[in-house]
Short mmCIF file of C-alpha atoms and ligand atoms in Angstrom, two decimals:
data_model
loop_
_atom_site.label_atom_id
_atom_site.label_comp_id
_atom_site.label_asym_id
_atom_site.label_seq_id
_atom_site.Cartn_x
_atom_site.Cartn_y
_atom_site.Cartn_z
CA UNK I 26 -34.56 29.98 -98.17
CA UNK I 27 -32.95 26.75 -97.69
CA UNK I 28 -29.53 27.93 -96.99
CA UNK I 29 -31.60 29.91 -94.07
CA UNK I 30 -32.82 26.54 -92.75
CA UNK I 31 -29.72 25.00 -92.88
CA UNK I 32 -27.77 27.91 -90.91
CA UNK I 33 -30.53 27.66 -87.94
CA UNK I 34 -30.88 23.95 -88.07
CA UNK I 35 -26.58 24.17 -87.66
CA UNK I 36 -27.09 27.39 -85.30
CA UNK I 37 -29.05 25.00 -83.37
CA UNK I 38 -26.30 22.37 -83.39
CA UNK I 39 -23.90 24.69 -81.70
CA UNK I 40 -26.09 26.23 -79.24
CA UNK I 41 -27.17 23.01 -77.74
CA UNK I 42 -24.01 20.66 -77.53
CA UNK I 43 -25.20 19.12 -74.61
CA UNK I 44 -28.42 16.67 -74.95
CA UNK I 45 -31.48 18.43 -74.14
CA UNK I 46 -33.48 16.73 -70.44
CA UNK I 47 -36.28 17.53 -68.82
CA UNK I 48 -36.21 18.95 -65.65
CA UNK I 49 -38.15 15.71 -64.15
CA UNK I 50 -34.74 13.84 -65.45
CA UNK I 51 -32.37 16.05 -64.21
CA UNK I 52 -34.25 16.15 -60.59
CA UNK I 53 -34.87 12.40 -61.02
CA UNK I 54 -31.32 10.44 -61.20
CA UNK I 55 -32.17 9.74 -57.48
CA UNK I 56 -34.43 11.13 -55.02
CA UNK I 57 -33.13 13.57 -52.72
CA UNK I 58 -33.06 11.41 -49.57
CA UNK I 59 -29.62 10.36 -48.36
CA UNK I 60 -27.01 12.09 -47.16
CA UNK I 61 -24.65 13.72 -49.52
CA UNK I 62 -20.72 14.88 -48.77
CA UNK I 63 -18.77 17.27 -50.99
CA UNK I 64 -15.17 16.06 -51.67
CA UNK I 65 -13.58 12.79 -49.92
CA UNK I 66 -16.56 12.77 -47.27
CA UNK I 67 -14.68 13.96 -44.42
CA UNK I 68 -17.37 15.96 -43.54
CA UNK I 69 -20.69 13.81 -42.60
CA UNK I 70 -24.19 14.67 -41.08
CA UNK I 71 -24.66 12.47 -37.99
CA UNK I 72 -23.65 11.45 -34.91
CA UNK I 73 -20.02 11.83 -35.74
CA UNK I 74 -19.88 15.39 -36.47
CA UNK I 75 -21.60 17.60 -33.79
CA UNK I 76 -23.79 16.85 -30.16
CA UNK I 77 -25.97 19.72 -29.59
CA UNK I 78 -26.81 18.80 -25.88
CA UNK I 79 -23.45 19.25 -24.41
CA UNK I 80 -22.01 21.54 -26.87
CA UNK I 81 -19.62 19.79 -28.79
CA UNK I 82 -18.14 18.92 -32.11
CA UNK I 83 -15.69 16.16 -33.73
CA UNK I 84 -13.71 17.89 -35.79
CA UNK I 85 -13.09 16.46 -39.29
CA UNK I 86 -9.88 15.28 -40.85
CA UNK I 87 -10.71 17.53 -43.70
CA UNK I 88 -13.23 20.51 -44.58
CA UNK I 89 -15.94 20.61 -46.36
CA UNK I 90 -20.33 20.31 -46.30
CA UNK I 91 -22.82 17.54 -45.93
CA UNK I 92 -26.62 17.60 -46.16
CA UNK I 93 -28.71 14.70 -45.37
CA UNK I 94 -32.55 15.05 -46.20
CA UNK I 95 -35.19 11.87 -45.38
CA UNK I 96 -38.26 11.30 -47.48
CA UNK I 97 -40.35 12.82 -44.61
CA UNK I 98 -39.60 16.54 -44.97
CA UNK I 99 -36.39 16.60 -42.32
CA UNK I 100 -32.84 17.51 -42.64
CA UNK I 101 -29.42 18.04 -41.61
CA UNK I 102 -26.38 20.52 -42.22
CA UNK I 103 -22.75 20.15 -41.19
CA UNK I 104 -19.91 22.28 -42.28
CA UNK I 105 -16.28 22.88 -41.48
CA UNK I 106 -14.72 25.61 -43.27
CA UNK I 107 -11.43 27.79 -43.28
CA UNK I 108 -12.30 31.51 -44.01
CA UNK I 109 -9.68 34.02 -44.83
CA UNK I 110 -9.56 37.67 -43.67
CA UNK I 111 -8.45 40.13 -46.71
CA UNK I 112 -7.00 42.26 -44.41
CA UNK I 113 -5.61 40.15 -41.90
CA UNK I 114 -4.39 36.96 -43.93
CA UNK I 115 -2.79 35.21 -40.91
CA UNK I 116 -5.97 35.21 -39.42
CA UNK I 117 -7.16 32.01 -40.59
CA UNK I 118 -10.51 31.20 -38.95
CA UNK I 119 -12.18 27.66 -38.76
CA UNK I 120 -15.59 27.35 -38.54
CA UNK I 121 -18.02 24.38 -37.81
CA UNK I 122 -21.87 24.30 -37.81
CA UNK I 123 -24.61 22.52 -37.43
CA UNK I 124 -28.34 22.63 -37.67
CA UNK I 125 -31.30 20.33 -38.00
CA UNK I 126 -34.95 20.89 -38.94
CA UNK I 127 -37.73 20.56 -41.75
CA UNK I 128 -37.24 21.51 -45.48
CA UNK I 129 -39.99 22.37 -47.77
CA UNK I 130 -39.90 21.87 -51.74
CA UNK I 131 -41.60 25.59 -53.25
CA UNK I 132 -43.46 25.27 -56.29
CA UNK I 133 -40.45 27.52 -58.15
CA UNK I 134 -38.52 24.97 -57.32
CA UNK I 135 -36.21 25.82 -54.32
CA UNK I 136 -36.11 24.42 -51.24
CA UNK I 137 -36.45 26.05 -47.88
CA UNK I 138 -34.76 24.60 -44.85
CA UNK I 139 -36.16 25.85 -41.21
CA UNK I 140 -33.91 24.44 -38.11
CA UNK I 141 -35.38 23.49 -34.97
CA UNK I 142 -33.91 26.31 -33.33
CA UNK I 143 -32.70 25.55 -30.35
CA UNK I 144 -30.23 23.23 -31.65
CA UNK I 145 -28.20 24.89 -34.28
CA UNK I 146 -24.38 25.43 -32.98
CA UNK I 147 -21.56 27.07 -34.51
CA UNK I 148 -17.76 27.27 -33.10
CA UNK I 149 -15.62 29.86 -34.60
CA UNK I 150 -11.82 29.16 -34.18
CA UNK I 151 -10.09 32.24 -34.39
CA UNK I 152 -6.93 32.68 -33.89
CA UNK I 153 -6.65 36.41 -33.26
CA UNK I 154 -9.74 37.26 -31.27
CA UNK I 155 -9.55 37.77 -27.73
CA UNK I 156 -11.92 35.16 -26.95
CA UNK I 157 -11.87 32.73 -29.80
CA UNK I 158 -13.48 28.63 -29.40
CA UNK I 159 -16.49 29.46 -28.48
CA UNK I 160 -19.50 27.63 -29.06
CA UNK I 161 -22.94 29.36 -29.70
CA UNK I 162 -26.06 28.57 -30.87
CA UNK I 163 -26.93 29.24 -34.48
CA UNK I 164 -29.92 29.54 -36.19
CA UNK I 165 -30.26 30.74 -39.95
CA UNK I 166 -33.27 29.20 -42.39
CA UNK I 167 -31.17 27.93 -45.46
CA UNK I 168 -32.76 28.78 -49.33
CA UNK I 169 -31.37 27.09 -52.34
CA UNK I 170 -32.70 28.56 -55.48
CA UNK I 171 -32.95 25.23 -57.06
CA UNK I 172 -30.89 21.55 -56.84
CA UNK I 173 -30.00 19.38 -59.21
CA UNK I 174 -28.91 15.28 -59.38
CA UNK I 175 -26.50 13.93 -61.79
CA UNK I 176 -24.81 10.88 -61.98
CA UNK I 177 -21.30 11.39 -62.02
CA UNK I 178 -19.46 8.42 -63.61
CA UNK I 179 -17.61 7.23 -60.84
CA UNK I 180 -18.98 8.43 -57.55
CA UNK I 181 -22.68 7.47 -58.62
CA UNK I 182 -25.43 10.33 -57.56
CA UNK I 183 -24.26 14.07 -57.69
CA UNK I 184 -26.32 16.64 -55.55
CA UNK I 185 -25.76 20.19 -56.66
CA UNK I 186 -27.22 22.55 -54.63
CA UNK I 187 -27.94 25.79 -55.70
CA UNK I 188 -27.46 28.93 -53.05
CA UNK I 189 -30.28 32.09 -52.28
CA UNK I 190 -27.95 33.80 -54.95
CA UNK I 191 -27.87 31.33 -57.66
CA UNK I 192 -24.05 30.37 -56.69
CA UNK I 193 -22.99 26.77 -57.10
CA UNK I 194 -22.29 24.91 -53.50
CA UNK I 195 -19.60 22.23 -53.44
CA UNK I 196 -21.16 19.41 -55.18
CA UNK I 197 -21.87 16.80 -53.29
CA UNK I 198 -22.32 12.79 -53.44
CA UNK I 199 -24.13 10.30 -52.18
CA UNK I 200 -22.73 8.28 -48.99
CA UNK I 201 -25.37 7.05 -47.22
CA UNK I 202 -28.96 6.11 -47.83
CA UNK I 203 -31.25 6.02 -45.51
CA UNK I 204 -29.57 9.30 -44.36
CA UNK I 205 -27.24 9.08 -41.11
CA UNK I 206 -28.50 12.11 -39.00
CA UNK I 207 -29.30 13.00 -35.43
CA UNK I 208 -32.83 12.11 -34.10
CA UNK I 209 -35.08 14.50 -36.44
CA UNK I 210 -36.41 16.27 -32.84
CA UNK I 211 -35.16 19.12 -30.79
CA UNK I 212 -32.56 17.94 -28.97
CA UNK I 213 -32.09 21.07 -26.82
CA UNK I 214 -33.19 20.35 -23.42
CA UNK I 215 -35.11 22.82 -21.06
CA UNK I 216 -33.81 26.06 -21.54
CA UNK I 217 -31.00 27.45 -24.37
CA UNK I 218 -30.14 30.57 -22.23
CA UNK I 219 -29.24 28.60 -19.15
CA UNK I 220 -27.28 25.84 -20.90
CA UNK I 221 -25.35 28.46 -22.52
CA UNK I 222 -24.67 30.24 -19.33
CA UNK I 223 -23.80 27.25 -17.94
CA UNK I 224 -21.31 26.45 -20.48
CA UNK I 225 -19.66 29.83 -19.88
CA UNK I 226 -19.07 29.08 -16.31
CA UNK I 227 -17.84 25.85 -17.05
CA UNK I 228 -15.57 27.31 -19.75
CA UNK I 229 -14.38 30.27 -17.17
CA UNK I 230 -14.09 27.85 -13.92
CA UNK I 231 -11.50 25.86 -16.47
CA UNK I 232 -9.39 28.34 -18.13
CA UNK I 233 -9.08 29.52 -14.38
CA UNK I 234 -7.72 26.33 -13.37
CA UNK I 235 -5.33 26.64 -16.37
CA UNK I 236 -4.33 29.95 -15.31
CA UNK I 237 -3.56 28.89 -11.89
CA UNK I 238 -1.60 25.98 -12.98
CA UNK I 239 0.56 27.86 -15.19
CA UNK I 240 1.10 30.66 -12.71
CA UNK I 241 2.11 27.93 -10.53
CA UNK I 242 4.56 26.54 -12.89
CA UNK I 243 6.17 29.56 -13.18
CA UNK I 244 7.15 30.20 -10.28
CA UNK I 245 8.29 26.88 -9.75
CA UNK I 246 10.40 27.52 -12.13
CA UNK I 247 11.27 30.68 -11.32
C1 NAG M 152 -39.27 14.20 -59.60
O1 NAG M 152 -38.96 14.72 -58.32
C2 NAG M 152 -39.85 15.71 -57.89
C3 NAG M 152 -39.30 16.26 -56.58
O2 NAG M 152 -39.04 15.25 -55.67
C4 NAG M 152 -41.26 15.12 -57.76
O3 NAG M 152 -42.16 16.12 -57.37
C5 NAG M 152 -41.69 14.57 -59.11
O4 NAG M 152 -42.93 13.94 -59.00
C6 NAG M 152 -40.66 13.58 -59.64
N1 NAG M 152 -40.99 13.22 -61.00
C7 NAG M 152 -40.98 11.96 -61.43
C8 NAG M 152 -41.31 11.78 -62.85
O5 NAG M 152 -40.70 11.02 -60.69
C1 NAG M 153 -20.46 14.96 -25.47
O1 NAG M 153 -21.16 13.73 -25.50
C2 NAG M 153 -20.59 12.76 -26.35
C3 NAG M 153 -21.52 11.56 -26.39
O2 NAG M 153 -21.98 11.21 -25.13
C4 NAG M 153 -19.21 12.39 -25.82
O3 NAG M 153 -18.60 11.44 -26.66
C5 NAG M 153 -18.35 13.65 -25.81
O4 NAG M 153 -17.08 13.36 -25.24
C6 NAG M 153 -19.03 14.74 -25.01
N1 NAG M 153 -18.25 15.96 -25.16
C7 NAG M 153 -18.10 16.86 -24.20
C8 NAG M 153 -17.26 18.05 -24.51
O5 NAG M 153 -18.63 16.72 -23.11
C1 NAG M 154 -10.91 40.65 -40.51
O1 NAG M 154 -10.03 41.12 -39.51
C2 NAG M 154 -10.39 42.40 -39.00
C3 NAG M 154 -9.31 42.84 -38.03
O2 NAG M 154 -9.00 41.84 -37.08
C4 NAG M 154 -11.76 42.30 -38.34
O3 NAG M 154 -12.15 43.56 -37.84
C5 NAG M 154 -12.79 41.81 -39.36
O4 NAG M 154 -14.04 41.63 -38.73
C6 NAG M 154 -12.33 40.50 -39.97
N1 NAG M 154 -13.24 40.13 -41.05
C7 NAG M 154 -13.75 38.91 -41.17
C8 NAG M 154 -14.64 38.69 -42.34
O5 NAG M 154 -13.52 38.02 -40.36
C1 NAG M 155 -34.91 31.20 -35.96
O1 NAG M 155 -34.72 31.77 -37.25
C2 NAG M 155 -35.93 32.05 -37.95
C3 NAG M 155 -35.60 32.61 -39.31
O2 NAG M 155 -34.37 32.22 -39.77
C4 NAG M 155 -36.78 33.03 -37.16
O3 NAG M 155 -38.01 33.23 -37.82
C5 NAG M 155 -37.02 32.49 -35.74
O4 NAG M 155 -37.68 33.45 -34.98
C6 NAG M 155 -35.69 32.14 -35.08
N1 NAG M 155 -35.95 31.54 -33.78
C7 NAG M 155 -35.31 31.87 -32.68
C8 NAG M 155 -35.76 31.20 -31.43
O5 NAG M 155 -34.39 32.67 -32.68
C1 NAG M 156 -39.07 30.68 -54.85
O1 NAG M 156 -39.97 31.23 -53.91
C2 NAG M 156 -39.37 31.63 -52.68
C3 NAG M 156 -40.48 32.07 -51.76
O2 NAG M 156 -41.28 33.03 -52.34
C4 NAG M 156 -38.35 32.72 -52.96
O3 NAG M 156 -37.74 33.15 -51.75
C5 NAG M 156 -37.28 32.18 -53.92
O4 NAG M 156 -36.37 33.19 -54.24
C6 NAG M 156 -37.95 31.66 -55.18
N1 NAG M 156 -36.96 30.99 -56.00
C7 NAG M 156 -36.64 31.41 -57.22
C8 NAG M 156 -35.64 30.58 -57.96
O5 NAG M 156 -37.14 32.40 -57.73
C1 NAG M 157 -34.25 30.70 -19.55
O1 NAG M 157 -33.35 30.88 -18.46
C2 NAG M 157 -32.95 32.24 -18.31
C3 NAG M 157 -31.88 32.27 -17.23
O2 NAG M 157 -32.15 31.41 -16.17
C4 NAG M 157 -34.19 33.07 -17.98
O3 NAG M 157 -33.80 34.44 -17.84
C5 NAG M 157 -35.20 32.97 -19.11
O4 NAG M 157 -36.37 33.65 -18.80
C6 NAG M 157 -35.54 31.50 -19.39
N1 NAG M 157 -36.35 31.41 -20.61
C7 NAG M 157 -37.38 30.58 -20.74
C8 NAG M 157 -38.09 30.61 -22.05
O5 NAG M 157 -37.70 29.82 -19.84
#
């Protein structure tokens, strides 16, 4: 009987090395407010990073995610990521997005993000399409599962956010609090459809000019 206590109490041991916390401690280091960076923070929600209203991004030194989230139920997303293609590996393609909107907390604890929809953009750098650089709108609602803050010992607050799936993101830390982001509005003015078509002639009046110019050169130099 005893020896049957002392097996569970050291079963026990084992199975729970690491020091048991509520989930009100674990959620708690910090609030969620802020915006939060995954690796050195070359990636950063705010002005820096993308302006919806004439369809443009700065391109980070380095990839990687930012979210920023304010007390009052808004966010922000930024990415820049390389994706490889399986079967065409020299077809590296770069992608940057952004989107702004509202998040919810659910009582299951996940978190719903819904973007203002006008405003989300995404620019896909590929090397081997036909028409590659382009910049569309994008507009996907975001679910984590659940999130997480710990304090990591030497970059302070850790957000780890949880995907639909239950996959880990890149965790990511604190950098600025209150949260740099883009005015938490649409930004889009009048109408998406004609902007976009606007772009499109703007992008094919250029890429003429470019044409032209190195038709000329040729046969200058021909
Ligand atoms: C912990 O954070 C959650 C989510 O923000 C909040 O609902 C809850 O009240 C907080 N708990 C404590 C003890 O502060
Ligand atoms: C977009 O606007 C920003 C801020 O006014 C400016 O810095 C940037 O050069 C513009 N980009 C393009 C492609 O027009
Ligand atoms: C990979 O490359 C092939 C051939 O170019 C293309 O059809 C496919 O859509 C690409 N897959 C991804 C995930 O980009
Ligand atoms: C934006 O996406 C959400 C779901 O992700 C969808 O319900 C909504 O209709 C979309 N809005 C537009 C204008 O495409
Ligand atoms: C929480 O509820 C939402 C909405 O019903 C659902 O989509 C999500 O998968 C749930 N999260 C978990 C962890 O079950
Ligand atoms: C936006 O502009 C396009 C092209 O001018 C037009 O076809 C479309 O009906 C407009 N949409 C709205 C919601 O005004």
């Amino acid at each position: 009987m005893l020896s049957t206590i002392f097996a569970s109490a050291l079963l026990a041991l084992t199975a729970s090395p690491i020091p048991v916390r509520s989930q009100a401690d674990i959620h708690n280091v910090t609030g969620l407010a802020g915006t939060w960076s995954s690796g050195s923070g070359a990636v950063q929600t705010g002005a820096g990073f993308a302006n919806p209203v004439n369809f443009s991004f700065t391109y980070p030194k380095n990839t990687g995610i930012s979210w920023s989230f304010t007390d009052t139920g808004f966010f922000e997303q930024a990415e820049y990521q390389f994706r490889s293609n399986g079967s065409e590996p020299s077809c590296i393609t770069g992608v940057v997005l952004f989107q702004h909107g509202t998040y919810q907390f659910l009582d299951n604890g996940s978190i719903i993000a819904t973007p203002f929809a006008p405003d989300g953009r995404i620019q896909v750098q590929d090397p081997c399409a036909a028409q590659s650089n382009t910049i569309t709108q994008f507009n996907t609602s975001v679910l984590f599962s659940s999130w997480r803050i710990f304090q990591d010992p030497t970059r302070g607050p850790k957000l780890q956010l949880y995907r639909f799936d239950g996959a880990p993101l890149t965790p990511q830390f604190l950098v600025a609090l209150p949260p740099n982001m883009l005015p938490t509005q649409v930004l889009t003015p009048n109408n998406q459809s004609a902007a976009v078509a606007k772009l499109r002639k703007l992008t094919f009046i250029v890429l003429g000019t470019v044409a032209g110019g190195a038709i000329g050169a040729l046969m200058l130099v021909l």
